[in-house]
PDB file of N, CA and C in Angstrom:
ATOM      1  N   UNK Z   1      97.234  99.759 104.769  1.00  0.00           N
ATOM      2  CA  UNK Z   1      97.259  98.740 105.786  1.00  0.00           C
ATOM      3  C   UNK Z   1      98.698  98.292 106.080  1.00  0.00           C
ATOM      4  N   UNK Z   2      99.434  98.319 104.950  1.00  0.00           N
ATOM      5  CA  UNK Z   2     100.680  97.765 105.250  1.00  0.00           C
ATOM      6  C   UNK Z   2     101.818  98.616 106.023  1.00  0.00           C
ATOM      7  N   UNK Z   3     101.422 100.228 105.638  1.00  0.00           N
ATOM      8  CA  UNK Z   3     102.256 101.456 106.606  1.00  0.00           C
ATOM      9  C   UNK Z   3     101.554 100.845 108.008  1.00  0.00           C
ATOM     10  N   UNK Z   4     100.550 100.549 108.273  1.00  0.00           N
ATOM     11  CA  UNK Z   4      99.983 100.765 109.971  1.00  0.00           C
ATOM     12  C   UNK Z   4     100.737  99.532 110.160  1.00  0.00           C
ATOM     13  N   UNK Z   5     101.131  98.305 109.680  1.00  0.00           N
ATOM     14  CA  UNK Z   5     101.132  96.878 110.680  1.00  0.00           C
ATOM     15  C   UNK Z   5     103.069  97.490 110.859  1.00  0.00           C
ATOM     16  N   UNK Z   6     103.335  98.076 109.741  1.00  0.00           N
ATOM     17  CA  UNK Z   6     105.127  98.523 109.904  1.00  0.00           C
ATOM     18  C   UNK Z   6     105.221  99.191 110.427  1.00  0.00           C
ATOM     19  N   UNK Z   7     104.538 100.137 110.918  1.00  0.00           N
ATOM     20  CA  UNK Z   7     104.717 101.592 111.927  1.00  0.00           C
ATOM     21  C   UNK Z   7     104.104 100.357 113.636  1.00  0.00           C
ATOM     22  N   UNK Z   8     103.249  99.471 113.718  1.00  0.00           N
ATOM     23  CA  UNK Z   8     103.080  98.547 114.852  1.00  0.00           C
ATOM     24  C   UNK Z   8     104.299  97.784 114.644  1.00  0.00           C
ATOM     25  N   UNK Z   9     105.085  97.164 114.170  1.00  0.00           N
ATOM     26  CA  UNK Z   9     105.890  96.427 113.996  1.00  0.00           C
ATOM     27  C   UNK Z   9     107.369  97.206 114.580  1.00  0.00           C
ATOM     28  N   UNK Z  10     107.425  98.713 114.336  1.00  0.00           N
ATOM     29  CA  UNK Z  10     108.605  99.197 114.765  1.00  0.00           C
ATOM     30  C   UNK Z  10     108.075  99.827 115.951  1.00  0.00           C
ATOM     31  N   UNK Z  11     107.044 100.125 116.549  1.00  0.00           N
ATOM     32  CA  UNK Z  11     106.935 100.308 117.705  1.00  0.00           C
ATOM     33  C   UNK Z  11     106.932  99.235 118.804  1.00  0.00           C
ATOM     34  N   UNK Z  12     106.703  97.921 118.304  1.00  0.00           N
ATOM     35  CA  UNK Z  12     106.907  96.716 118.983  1.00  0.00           C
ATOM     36  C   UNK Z  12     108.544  96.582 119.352  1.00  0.00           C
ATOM     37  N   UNK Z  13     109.045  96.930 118.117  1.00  0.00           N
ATOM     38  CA  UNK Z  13     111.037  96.345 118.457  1.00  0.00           C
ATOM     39  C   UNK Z  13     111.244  97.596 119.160  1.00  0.00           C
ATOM     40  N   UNK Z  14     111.177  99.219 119.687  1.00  0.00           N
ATOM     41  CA  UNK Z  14     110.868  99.787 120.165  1.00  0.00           C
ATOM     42  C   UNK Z  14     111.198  99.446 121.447  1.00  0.00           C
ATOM     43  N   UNK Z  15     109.858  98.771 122.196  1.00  0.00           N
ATOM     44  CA  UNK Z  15     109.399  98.656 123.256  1.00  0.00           C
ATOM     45  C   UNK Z  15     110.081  97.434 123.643  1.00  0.00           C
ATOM     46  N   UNK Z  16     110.215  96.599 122.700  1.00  0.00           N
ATOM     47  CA  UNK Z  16     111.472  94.978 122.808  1.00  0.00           C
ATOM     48  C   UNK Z  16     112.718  95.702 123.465  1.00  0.00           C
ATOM     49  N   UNK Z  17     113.337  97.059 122.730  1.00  0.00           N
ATOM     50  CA  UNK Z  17     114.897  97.058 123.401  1.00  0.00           C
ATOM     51  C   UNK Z  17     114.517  97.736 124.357  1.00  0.00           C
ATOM     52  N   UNK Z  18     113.693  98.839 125.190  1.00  0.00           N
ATOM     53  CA  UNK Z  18     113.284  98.866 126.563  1.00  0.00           C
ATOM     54  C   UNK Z  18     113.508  97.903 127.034  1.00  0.00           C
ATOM     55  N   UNK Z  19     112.374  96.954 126.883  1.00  0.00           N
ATOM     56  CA  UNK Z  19     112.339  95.903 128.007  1.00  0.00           C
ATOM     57  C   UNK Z  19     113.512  95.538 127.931  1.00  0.00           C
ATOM     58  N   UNK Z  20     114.194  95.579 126.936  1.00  0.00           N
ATOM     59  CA  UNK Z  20     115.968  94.524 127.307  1.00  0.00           C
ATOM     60  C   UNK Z  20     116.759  95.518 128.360  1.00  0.00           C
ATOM     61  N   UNK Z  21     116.920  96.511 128.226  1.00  0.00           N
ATOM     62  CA  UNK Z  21     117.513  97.767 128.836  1.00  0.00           C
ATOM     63  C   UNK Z  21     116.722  97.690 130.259  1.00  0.00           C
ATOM     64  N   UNK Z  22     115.272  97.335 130.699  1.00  0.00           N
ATOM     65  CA  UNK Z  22     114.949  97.550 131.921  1.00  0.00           C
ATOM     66  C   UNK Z  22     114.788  96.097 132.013  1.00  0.00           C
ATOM     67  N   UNK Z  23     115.686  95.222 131.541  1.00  0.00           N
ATOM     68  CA  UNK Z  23     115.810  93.686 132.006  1.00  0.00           C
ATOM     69  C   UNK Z  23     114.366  93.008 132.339  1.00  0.00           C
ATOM     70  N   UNK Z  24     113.623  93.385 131.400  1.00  0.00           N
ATOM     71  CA  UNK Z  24     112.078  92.758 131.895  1.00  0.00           C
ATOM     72  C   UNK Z  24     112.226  91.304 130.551  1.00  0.00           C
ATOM     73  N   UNK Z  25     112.445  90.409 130.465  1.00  0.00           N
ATOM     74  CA  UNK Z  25     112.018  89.343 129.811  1.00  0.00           C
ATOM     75  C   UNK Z  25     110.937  89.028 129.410  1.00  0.00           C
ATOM     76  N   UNK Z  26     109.955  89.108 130.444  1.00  0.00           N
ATOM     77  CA  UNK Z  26     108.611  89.066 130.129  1.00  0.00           C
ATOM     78  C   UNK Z  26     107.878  89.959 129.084  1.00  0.00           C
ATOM     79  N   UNK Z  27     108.244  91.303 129.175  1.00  0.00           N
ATOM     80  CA  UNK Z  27     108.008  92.022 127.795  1.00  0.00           C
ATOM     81  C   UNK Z  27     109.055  91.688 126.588  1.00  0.00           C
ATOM     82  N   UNK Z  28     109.655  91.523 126.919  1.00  0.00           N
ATOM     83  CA  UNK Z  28     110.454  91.248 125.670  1.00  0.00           C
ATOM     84  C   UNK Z  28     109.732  90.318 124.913  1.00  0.00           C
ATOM     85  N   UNK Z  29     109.731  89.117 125.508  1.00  0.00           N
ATOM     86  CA  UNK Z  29     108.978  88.233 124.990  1.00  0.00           C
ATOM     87  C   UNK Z  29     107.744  88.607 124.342  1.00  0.00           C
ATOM     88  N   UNK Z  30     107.374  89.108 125.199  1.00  0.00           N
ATOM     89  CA  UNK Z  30     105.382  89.655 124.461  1.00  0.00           C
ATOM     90  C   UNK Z  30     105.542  90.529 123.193  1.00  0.00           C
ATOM     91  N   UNK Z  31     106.579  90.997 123.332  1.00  0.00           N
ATOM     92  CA  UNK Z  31     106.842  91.886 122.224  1.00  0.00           C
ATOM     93  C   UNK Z  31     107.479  90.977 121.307  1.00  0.00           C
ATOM     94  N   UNK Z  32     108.013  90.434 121.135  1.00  0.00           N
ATOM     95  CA  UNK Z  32     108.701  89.456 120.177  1.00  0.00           C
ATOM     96  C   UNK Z  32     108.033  88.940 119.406  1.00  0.00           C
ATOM     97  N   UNK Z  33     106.916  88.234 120.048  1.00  0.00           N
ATOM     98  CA  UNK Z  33     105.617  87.230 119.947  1.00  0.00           C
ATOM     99  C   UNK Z  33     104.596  88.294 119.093  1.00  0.00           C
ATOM    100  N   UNK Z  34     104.827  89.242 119.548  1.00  0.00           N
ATOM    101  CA  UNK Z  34     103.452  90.298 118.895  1.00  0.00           C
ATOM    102  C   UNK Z  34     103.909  90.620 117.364  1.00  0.00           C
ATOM    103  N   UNK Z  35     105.311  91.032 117.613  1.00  0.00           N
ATOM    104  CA  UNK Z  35     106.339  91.159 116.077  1.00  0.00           C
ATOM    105  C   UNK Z  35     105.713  90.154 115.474  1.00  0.00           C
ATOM    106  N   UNK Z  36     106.558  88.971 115.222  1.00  0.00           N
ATOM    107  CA  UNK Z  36     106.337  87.556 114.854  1.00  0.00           C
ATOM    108  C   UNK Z  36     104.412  87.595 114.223  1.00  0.00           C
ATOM    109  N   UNK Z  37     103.610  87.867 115.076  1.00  0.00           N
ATOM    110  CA  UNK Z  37     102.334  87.561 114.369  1.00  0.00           C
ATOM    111  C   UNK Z  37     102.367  88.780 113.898  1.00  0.00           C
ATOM    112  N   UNK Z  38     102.568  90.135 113.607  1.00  0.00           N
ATOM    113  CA  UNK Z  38     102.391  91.223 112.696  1.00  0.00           C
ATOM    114  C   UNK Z  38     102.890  90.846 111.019  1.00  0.00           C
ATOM    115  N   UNK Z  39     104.175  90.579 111.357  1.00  0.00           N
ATOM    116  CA  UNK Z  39     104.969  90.437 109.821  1.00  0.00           C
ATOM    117  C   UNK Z  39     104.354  88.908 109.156  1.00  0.00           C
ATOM    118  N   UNK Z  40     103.363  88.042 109.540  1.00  0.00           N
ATOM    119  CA  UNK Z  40     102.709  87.219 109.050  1.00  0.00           C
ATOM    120  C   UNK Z  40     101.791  87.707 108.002  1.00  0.00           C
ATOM    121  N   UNK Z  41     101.306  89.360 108.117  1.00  0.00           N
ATOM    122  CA  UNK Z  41     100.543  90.224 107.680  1.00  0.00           C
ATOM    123  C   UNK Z  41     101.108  90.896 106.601  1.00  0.00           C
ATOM    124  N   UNK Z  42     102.479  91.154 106.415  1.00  0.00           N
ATOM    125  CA  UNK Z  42     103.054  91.939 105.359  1.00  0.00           C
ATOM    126  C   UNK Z  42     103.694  90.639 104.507  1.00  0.00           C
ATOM    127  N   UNK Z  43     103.925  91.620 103.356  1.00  0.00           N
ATOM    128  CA  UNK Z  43     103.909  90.732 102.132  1.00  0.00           C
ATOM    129  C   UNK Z  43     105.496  90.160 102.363  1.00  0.00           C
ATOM    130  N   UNK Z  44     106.085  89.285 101.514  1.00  0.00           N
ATOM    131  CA  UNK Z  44     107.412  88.632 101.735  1.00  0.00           C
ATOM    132  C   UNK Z  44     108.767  89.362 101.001  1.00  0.00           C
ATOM    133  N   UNK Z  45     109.392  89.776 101.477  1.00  0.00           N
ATOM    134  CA  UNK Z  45     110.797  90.405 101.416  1.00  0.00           C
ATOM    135  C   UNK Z  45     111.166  89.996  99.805  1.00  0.00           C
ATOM    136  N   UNK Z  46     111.839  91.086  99.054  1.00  0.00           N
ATOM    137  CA  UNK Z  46     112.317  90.621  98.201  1.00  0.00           C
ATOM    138  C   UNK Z  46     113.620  89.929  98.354  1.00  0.00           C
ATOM    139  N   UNK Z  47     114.045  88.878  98.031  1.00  0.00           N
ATOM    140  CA  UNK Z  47     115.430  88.480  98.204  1.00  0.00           C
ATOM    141  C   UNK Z  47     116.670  89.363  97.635  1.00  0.00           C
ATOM    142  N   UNK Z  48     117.757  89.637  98.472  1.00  0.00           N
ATOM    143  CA  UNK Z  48     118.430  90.412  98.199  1.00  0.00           C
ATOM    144  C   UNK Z  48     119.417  90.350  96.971  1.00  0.00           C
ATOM    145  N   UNK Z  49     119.412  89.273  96.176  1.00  0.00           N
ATOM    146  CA  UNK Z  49     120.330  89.048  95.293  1.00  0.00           C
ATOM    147  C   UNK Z  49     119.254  89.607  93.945  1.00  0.00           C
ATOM    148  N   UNK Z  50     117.875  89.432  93.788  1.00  0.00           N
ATOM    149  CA  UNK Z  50     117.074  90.040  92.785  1.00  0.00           C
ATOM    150  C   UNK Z  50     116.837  91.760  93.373  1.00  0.00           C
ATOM    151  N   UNK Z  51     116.753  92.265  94.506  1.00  0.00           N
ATOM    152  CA  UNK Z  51     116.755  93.410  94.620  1.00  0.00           C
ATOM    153  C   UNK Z  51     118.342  94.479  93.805  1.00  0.00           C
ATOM    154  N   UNK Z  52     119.216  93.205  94.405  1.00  0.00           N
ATOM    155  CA  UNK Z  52     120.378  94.455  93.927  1.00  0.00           C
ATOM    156  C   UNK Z  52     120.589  93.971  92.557  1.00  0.00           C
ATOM    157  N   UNK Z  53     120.003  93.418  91.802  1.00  0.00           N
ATOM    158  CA  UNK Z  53     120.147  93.421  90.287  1.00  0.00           C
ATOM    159  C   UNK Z  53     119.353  94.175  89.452  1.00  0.00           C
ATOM    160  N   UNK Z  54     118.335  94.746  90.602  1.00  0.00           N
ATOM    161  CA  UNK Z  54     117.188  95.476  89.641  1.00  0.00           C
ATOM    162  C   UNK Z  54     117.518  96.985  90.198  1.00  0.00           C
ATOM    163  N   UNK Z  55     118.629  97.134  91.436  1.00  0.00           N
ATOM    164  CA  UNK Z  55     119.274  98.581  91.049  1.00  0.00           C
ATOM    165  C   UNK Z  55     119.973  98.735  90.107  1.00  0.00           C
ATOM    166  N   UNK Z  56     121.176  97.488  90.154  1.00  0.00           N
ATOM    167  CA  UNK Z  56     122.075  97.882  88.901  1.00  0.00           C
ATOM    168  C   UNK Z  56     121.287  97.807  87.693  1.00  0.00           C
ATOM    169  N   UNK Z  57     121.007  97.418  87.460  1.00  0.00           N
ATOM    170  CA  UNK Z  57     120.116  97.948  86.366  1.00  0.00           C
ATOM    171  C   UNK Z  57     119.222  99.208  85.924  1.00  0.00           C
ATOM    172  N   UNK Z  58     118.993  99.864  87.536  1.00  0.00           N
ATOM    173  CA  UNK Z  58     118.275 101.222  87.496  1.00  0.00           C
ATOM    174  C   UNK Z  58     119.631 102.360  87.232  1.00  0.00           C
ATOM    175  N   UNK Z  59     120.923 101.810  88.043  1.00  0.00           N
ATOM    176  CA  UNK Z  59     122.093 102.788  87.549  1.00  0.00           C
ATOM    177  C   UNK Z  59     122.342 102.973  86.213  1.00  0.00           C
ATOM    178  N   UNK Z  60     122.117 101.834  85.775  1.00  0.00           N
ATOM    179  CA  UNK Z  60     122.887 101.395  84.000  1.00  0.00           C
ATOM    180  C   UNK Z  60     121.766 102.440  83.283  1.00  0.00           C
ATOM    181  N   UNK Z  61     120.717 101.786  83.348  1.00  0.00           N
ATOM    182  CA  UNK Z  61     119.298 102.357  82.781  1.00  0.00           C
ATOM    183  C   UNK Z  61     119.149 104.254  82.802  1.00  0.00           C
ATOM    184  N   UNK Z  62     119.496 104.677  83.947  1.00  0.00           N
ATOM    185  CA  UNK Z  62     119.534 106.004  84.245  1.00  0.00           C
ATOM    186  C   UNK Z  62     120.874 107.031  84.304  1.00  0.00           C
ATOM    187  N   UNK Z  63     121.928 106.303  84.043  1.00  0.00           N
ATOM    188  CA  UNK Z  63     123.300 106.609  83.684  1.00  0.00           C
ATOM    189  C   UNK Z  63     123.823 107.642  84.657  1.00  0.00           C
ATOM    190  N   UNK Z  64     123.672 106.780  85.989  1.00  0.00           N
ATOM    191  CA  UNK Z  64     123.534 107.679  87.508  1.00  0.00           C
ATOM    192  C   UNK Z  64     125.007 107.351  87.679  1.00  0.00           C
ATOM    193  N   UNK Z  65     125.993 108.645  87.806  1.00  0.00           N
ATOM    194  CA  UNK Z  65     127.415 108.314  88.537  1.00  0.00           C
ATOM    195  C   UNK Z  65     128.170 109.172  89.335  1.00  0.00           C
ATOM    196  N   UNK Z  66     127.052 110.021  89.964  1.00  0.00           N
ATOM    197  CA  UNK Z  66     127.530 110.366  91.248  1.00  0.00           C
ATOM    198  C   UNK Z  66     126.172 110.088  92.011  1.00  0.00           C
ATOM    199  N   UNK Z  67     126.522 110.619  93.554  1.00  0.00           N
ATOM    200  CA  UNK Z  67     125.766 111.031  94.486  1.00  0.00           C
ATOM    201  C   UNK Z  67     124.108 111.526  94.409  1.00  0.00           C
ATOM    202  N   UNK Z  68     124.760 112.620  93.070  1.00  0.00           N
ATOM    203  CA  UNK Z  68     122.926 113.131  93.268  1.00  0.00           C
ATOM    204  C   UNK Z  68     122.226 112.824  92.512  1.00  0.00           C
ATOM    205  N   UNK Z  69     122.668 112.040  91.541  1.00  0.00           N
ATOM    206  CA  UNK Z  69     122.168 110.990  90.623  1.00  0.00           C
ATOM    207  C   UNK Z  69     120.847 109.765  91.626  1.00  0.00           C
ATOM    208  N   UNK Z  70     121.113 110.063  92.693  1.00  0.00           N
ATOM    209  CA  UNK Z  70     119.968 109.079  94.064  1.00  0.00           C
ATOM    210  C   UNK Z  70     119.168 109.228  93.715  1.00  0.00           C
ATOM    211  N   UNK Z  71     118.137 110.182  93.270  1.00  0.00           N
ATOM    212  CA  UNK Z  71     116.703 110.529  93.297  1.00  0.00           C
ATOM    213  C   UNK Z  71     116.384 109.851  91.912  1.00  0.00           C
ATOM    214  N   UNK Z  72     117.299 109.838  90.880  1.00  0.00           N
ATOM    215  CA  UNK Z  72     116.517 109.465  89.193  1.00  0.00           C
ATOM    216  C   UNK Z  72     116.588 107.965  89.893  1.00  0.00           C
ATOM    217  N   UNK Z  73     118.012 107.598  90.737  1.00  0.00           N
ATOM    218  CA  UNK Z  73     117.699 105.997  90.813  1.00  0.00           C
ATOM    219  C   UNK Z  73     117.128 105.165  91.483  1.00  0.00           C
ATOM    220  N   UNK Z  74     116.399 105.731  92.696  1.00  0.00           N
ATOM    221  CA  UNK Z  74     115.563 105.244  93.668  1.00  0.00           C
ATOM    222  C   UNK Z  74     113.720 105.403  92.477  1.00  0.00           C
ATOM    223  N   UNK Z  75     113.698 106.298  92.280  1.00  0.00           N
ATOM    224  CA  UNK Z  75     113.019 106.559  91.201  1.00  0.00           C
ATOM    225  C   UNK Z  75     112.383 105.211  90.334  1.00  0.00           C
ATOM    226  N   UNK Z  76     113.337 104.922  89.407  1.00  0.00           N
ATOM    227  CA  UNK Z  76     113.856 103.588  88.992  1.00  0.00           C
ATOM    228  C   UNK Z  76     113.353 102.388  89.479  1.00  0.00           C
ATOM    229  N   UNK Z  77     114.368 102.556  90.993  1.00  0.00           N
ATOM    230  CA  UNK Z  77     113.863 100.899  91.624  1.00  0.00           C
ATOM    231  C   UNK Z  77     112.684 101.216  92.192  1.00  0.00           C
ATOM    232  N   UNK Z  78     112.166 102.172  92.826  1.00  0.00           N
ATOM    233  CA  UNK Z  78     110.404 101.896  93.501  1.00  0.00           C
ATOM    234  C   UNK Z  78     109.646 101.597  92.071  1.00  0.00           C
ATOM    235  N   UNK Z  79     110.051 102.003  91.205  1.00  0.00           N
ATOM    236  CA  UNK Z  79     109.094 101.042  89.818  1.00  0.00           C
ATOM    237  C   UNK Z  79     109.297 100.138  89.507  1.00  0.00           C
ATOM    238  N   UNK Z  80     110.598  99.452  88.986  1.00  0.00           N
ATOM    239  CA  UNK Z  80     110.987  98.245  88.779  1.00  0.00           C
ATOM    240  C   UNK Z  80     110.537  97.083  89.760  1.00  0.00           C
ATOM    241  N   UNK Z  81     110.946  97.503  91.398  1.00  0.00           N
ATOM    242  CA  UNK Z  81     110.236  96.642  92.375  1.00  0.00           C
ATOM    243  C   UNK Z  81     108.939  96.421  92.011  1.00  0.00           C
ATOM    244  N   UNK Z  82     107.828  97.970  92.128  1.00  0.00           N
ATOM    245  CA  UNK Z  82     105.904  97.341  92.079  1.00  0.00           C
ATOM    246  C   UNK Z  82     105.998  96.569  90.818  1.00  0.00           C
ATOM    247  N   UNK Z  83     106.398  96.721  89.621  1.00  0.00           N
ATOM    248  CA  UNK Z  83     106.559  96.027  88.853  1.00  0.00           C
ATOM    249  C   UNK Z  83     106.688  94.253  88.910  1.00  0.00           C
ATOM    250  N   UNK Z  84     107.849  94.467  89.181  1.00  0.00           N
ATOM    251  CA  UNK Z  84     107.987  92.963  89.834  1.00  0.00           C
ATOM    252  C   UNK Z  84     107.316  92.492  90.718  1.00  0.00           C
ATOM    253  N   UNK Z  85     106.937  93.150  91.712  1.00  0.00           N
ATOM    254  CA  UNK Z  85     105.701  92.328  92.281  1.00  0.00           C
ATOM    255  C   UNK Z  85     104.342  91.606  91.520  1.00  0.00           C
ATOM    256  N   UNK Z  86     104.039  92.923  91.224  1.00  0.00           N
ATOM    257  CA  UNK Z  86     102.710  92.560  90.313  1.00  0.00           C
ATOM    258  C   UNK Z  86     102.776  91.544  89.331  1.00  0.00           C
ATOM    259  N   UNK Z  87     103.788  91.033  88.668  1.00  0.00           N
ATOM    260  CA  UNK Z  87     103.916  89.722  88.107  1.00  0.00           C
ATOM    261  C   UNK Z  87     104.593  88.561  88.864  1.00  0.00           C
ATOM    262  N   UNK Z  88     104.655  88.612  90.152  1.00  0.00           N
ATOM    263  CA  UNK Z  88     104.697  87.480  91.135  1.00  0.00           C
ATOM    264  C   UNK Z  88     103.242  87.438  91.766  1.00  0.00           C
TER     265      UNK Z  88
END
């Protein structure tokens, strides 16, 4: 459920910078308004100061120090994040 309202949500901002580009206000607006009640639906952003502490911690943890070291550490944080959710 939450891929469909984000895949509606980026087809809404989408159709928002059209309308800005074909100077229609009126869609813009509708689209704005439609955004706005979608993301009422998805869950709340992690704040960015606990997100980037629970990478560095996936670097430290996985002893990632180059480039292709990305995959063990994204790895990492998509667990550490569900994690942390699930005990909020």
């Amino acid at each position: 459920m939450i891929t469909l309202i984000q895949k509606e949500i980026k087809n809404r901002r989408e159709a928002l910078e059209e309308a800005k580009k074909a100077n229609r206000p009126d869609l813009a607006e509708a689209n704005e308004a439609e955004i706005k009640v979608l993301e009422v639906f998805l869950p709340q952003a992690m704040p960015p100061e606990e997100l980037r502490a629970i990478v560095q911690a996936a670097i430290v943890e996985t002893g990632a120090a180059q480039p292709s070291d990305m995959g063990k550490v994204m790895k990492a944080v998509i667990a550490n994040v569900q994690a942390a959710r699930r005990t909020t």
